Short mmCIF file of N, CA, C and O in Angstrom, two decimals:
data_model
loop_
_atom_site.label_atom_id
_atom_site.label_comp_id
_atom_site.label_asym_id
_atom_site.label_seq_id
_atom_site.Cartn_x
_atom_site.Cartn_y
_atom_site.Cartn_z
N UNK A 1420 -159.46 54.72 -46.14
CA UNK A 1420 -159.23 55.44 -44.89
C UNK A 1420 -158.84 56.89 -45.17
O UNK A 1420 -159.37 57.71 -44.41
N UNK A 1421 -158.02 57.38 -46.09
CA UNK A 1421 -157.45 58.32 -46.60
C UNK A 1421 -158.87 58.74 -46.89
O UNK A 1421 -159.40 58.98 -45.81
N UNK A 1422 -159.65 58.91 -47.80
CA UNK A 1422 -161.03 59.51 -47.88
C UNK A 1422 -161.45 60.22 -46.47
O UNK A 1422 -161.29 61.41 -46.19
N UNK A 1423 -162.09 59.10 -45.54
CA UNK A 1423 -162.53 59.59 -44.18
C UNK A 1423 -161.98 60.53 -43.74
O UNK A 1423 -162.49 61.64 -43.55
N UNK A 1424 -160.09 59.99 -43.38
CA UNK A 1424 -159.87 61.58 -42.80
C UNK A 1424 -159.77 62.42 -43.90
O UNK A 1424 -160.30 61.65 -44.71
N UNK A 1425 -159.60 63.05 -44.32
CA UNK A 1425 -159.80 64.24 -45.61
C UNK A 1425 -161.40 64.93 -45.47
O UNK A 1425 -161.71 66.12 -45.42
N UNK A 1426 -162.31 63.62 -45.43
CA UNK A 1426 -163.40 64.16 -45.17
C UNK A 1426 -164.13 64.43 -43.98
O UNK A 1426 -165.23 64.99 -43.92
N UNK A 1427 -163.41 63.98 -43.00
CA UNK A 1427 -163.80 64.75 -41.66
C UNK A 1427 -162.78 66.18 -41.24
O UNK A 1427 -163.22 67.06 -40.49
N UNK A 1428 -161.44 66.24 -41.84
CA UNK A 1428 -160.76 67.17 -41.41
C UNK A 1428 -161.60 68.72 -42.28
O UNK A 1428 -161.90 69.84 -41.87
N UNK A 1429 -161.72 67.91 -43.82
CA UNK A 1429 -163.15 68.81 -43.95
C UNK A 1429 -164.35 69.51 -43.90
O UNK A 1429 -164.87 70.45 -44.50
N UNK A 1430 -164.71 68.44 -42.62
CA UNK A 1430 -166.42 68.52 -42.07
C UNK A 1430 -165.65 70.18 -41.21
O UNK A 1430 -165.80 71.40 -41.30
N UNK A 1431 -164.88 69.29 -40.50
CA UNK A 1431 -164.14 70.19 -39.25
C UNK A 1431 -164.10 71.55 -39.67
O UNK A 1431 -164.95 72.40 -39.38
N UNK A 1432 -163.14 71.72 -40.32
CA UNK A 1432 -162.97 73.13 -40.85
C UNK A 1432 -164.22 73.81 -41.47
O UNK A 1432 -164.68 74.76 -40.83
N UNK A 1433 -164.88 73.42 -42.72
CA UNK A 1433 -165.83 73.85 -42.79
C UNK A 1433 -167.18 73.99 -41.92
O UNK A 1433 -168.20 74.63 -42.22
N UNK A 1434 -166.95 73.35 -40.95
CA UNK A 1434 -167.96 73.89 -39.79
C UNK A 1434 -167.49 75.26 -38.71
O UNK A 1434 -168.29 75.83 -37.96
N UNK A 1435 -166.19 75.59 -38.84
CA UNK A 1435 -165.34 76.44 -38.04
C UNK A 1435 -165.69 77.68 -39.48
O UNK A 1435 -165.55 78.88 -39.23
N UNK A 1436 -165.95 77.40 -40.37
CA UNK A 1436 -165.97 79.03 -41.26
C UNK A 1436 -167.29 78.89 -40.97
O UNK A 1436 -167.63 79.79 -40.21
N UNK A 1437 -168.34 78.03 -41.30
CA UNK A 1437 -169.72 78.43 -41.11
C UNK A 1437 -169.91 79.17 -39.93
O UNK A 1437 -170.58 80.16 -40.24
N UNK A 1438 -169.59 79.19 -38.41
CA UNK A 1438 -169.75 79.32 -37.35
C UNK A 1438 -169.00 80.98 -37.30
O UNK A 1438 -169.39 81.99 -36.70
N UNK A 1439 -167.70 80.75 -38.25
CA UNK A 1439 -167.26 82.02 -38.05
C UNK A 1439 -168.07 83.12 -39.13
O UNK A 1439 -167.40 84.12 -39.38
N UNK A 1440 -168.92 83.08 -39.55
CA UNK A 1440 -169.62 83.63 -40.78
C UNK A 1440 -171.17 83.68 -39.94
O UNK A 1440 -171.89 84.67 -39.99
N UNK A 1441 -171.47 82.61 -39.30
CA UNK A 1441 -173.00 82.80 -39.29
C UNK A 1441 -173.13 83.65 -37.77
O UNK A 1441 -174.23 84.20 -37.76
N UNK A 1442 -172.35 83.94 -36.47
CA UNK A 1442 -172.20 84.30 -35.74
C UNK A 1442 -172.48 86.08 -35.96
O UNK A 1442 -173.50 86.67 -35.61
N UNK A 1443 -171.71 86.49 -36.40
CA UNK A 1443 -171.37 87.68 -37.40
C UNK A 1443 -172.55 88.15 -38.09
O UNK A 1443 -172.69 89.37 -38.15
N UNK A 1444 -173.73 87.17 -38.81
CA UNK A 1444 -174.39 87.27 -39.40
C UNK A 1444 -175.53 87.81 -38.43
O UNK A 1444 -176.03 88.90 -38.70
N UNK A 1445 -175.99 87.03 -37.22
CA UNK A 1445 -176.69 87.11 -36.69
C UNK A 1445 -176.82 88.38 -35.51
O UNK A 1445 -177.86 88.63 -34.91
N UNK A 1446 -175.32 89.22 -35.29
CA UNK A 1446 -175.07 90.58 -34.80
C UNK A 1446 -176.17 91.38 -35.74
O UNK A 1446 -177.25 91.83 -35.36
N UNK A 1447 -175.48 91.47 -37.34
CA UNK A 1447 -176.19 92.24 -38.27
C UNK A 1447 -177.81 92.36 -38.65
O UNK A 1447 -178.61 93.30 -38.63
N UNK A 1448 -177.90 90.88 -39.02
CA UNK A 1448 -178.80 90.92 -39.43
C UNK A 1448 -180.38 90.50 -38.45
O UNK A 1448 -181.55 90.71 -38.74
N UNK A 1449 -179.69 89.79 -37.12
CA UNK A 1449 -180.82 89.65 -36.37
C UNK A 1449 -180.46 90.41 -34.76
O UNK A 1449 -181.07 90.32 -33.70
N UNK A 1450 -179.48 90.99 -35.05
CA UNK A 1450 -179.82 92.49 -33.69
C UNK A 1450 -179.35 91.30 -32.16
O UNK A 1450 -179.90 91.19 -31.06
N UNK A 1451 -178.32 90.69 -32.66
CA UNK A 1451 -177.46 89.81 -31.22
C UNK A 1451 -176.54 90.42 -30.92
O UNK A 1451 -175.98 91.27 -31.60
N UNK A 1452 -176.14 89.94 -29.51
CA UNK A 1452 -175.35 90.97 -28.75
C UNK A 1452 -173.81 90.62 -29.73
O UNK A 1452 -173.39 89.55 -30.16
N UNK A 1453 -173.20 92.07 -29.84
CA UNK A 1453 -171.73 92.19 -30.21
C UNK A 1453 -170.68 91.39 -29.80
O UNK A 1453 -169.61 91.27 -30.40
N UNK A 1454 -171.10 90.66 -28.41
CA UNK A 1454 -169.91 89.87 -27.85
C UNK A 1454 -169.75 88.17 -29.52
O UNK A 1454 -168.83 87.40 -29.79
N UNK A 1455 -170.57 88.28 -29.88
CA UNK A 1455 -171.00 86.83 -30.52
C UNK A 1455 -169.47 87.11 -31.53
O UNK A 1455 -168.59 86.33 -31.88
N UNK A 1456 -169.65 88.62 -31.77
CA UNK A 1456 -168.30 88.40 -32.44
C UNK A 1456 -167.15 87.95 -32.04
O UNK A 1456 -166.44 87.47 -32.93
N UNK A 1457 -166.74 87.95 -30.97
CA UNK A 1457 -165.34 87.11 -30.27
C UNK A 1457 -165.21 85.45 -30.51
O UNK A 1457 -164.14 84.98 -30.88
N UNK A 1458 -166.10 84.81 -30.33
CA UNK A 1458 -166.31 83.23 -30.85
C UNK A 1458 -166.34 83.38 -32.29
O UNK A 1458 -166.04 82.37 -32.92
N UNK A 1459 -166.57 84.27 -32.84
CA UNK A 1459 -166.66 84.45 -34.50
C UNK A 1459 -165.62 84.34 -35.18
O UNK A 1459 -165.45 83.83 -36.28
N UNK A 1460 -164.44 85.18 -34.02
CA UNK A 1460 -163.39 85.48 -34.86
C UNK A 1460 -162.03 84.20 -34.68
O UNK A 1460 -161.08 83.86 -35.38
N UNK A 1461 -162.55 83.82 -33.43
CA UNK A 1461 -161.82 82.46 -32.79
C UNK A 1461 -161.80 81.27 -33.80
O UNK A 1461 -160.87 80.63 -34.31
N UNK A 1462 -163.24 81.21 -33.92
CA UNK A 1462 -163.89 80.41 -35.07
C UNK A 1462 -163.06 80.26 -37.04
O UNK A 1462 -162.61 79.29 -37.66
N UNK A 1463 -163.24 81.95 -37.44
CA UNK A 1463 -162.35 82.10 -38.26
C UNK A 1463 -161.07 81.77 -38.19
O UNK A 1463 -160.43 81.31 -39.13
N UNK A 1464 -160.59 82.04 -36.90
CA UNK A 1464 -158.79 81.23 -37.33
C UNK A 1464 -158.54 79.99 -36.96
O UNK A 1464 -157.37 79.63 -36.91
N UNK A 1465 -159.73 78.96 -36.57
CA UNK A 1465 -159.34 77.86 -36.48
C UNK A 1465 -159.79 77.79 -38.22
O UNK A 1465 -158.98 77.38 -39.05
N UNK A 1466 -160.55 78.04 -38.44
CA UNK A 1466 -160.92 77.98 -39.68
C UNK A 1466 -159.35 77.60 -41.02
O UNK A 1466 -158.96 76.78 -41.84
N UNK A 1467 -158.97 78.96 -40.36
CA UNK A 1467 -157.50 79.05 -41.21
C UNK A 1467 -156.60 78.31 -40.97
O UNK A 1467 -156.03 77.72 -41.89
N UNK A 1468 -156.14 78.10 -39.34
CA UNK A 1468 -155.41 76.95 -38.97
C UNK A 1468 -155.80 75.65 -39.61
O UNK A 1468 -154.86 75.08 -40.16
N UNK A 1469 -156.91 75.06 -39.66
CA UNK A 1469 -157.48 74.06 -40.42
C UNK A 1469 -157.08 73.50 -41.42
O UNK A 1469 -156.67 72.34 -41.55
N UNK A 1470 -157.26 74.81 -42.62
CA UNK A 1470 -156.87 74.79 -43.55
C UNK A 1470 -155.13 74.60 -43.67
O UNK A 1470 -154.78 73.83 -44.57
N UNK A 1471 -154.33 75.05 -43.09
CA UNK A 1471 -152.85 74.29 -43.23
C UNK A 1471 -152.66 72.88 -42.70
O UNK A 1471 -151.46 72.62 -42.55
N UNK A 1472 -153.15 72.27 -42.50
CA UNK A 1472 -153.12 70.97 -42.20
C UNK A 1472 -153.20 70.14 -43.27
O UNK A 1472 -152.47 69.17 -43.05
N UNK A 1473 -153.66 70.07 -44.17
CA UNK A 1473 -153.91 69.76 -45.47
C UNK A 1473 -152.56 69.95 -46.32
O UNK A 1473 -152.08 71.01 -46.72
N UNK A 1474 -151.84 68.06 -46.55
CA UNK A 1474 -151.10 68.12 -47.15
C UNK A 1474 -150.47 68.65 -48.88
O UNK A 1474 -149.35 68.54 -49.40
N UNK A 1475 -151.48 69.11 -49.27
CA UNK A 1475 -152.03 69.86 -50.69
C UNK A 1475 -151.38 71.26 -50.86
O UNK A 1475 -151.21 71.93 -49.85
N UNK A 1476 -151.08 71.65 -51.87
CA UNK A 1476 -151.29 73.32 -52.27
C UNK A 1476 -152.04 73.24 -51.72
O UNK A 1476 -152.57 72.22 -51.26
N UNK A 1477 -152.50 75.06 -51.53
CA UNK A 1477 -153.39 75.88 -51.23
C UNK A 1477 -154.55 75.91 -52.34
O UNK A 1477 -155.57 75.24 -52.16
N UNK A 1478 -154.43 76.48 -53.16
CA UNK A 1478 -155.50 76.05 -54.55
C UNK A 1478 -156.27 74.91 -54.91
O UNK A 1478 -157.37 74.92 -55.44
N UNK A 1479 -155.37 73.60 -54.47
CA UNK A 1479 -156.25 72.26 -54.82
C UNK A 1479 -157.07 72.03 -53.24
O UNK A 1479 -158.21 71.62 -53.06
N UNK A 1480 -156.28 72.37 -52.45
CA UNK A 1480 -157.15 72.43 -50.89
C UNK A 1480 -158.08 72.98 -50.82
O UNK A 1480 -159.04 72.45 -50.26
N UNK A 1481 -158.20 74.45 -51.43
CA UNK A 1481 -159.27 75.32 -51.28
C UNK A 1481 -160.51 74.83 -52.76
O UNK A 1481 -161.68 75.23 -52.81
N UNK A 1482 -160.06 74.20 -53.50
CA UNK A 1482 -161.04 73.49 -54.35
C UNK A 1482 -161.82 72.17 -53.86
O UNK A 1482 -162.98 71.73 -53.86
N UNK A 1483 -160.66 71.81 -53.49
CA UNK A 1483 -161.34 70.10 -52.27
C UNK A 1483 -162.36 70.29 -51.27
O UNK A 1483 -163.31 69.60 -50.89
N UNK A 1484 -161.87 71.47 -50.92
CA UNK A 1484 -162.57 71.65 -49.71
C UNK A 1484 -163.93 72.25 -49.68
O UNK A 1484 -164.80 71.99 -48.85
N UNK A 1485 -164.02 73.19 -50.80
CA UNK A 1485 -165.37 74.14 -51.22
C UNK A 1485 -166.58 72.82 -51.73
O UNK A 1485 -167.74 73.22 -51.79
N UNK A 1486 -166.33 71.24 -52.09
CA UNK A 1486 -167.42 70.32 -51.80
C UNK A 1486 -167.75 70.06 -50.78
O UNK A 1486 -168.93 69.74 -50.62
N UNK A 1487 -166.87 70.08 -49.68
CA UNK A 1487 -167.30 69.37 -47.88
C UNK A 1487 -168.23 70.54 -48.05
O UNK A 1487 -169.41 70.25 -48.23
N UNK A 1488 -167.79 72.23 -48.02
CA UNK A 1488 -168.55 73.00 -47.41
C UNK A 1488 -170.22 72.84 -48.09
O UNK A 1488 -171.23 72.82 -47.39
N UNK A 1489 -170.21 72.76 -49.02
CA UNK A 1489 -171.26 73.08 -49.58
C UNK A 1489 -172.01 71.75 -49.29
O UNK A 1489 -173.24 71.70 -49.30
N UNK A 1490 -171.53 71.10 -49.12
CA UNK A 1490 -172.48 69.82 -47.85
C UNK A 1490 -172.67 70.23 -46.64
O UNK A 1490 -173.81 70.03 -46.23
N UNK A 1491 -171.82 70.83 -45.81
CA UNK A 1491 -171.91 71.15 -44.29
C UNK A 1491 -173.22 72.34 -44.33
O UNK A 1491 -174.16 72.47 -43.55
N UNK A 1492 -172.83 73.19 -45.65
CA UNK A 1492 -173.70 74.60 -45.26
C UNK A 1492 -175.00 73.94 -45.42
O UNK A 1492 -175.93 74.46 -44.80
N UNK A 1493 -175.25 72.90 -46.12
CA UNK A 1493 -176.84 72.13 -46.46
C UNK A 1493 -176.81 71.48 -45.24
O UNK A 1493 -177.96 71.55 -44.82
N UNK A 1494 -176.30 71.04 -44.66
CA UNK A 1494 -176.67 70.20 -43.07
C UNK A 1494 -177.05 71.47 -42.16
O UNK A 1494 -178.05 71.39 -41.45
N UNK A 1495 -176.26 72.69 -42.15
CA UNK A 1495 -176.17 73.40 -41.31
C UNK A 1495 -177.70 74.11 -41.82
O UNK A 1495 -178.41 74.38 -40.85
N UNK A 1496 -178.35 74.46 -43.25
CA UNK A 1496 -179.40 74.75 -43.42
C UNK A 1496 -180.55 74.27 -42.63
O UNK A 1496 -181.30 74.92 -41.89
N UNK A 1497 -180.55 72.59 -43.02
CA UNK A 1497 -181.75 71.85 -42.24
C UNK A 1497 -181.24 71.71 -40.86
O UNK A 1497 -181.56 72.76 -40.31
N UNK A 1498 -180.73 71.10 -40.16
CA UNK A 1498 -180.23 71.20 -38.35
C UNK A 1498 -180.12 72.81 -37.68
O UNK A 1498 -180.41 72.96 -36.50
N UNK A 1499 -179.86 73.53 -38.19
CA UNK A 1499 -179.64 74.93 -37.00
C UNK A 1499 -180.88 75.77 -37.79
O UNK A 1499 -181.74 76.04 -36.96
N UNK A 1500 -181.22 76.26 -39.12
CA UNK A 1500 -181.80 77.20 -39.66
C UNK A 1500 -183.28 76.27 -40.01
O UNK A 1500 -184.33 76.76 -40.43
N UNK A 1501 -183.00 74.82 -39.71
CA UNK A 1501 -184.78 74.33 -39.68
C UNK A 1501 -185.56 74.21 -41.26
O UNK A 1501 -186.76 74.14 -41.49
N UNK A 1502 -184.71 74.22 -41.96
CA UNK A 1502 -185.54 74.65 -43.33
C UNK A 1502 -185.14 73.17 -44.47
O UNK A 1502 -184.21 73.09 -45.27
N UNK A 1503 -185.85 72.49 -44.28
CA UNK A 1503 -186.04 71.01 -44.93
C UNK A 1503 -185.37 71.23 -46.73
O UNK A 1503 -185.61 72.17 -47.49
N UNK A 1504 -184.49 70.02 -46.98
CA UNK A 1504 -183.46 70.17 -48.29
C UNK A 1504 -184.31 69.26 -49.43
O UNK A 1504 -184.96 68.22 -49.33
N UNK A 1505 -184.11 69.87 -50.22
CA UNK A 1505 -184.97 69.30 -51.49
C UNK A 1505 -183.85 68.46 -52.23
O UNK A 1505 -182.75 67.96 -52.01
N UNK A 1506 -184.82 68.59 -53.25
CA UNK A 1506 -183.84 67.12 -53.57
C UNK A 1506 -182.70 67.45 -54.77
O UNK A 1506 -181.91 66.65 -55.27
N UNK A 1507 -182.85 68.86 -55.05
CA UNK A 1507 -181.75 69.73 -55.35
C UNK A 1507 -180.81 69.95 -54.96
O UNK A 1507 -179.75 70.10 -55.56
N UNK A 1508 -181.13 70.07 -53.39
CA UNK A 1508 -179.81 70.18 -52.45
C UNK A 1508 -179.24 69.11 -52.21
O UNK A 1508 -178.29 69.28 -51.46
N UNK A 1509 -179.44 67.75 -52.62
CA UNK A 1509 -179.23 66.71 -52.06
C UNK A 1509 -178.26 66.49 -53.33
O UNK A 1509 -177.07 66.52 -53.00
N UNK A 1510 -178.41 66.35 -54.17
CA UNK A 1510 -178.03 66.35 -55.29
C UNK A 1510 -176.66 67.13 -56.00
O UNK A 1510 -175.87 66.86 -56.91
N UNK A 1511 -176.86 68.19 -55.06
CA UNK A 1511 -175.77 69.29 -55.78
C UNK A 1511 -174.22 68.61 -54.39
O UNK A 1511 -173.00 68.68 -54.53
N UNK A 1512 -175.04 68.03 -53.20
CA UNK A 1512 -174.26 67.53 -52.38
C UNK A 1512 -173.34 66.43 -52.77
O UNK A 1512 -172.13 66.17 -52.74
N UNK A 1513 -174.64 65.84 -53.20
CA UNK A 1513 -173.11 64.73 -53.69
C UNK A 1513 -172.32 65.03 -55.05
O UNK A 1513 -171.27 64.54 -55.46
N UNK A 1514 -173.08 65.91 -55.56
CA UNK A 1514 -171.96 66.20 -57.00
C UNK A 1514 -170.40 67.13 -56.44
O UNK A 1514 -169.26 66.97 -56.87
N UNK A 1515 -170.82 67.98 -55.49
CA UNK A 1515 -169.80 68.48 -54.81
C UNK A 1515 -169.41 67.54 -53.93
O UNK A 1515 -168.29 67.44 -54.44
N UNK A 1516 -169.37 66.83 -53.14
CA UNK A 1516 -168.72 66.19 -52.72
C UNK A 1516 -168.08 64.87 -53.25
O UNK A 1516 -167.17 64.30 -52.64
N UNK A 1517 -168.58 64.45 -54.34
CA UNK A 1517 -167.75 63.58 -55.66
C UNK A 1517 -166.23 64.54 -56.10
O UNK A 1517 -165.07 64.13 -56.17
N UNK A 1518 -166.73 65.86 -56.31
CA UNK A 1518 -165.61 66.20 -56.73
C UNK A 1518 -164.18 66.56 -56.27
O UNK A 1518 -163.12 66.66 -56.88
N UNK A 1519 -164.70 66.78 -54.35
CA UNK A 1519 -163.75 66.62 -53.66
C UNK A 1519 -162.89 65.49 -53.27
O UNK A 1519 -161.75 65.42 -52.81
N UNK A 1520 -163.72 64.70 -53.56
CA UNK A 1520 -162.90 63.13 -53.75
C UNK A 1520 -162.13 63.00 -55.06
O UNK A 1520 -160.91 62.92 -55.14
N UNK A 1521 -162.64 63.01 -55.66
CA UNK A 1521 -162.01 63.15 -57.17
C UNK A 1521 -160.63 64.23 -57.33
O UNK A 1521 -159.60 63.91 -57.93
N UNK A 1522 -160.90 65.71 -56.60
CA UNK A 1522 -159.72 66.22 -56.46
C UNK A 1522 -158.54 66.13 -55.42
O UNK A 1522 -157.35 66.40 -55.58
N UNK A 1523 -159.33 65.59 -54.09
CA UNK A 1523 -158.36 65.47 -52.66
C UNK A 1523 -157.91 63.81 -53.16
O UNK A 1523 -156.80 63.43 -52.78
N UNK A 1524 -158.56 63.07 -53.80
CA UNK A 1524 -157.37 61.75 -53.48
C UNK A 1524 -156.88 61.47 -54.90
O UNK A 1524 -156.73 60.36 -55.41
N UNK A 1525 -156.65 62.66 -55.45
CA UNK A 1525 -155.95 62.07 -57.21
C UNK A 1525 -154.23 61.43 -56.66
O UNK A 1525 -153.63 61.55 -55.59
N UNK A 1526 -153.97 60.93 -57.58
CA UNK A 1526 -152.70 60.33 -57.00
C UNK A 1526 -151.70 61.14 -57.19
O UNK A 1526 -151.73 61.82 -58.21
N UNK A 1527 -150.72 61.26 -56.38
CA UNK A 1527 -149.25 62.03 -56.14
C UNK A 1527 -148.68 62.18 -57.72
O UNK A 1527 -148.87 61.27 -58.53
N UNK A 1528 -147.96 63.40 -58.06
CA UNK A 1528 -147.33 63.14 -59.22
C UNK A 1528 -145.80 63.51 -59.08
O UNK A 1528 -145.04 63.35 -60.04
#
């Protein structure tokens, strides 16, 4: 059970930085209206709020957590940006996300 939530409080947050990152992105780089930045920045501090929730240092949190993302940003590749995951990406997913397990549920010392 401990896994699940860890790894949904993960999904969570790392979907709140993608959103606050790709919003932003799409002002710059694809010419959207300026307001997109206000949900951007909302986005970023749930982002951060997120991140204190997490009974961990900061350092082992922000290591735990950089496997969810790098799964979410590959979901968020194929579902919003349309662009089908090879089997590279599939791959590097679960190696990152092995290791967030491996680092978010080591036992208490």
């Amino acid at each position: 059970m401990e896994l699940a939530r860890l790894s949904l409080l993960f999904a969570v947050t790392a979907l709140a930085e993608i959103v606050g990152c790709y919003l932003p992105w799409l002002v710059l780089k694809q010419a959207h209206s300026a307001w997109l930045l206000l949900p951007a920045a909302l986005s970023l501090a749930a982002f951060a709020w997120l991140l204190t929730l997490h009974p961990s240092a900061a350092g082992r949190t922000y290591a735990a957590y950089g496997g969810m993302y790098i799964a979410v940003a590959l979901l968020w590749l194929r579902l919003v940006e349309g662009i089908a995951l090879t089997r590279w990406d599939w791959t590097g997913a679960v190696l990152a996300l092995a290791g967030m397990a491996v680092i978010g549920l080591q036992p208490a010392s």
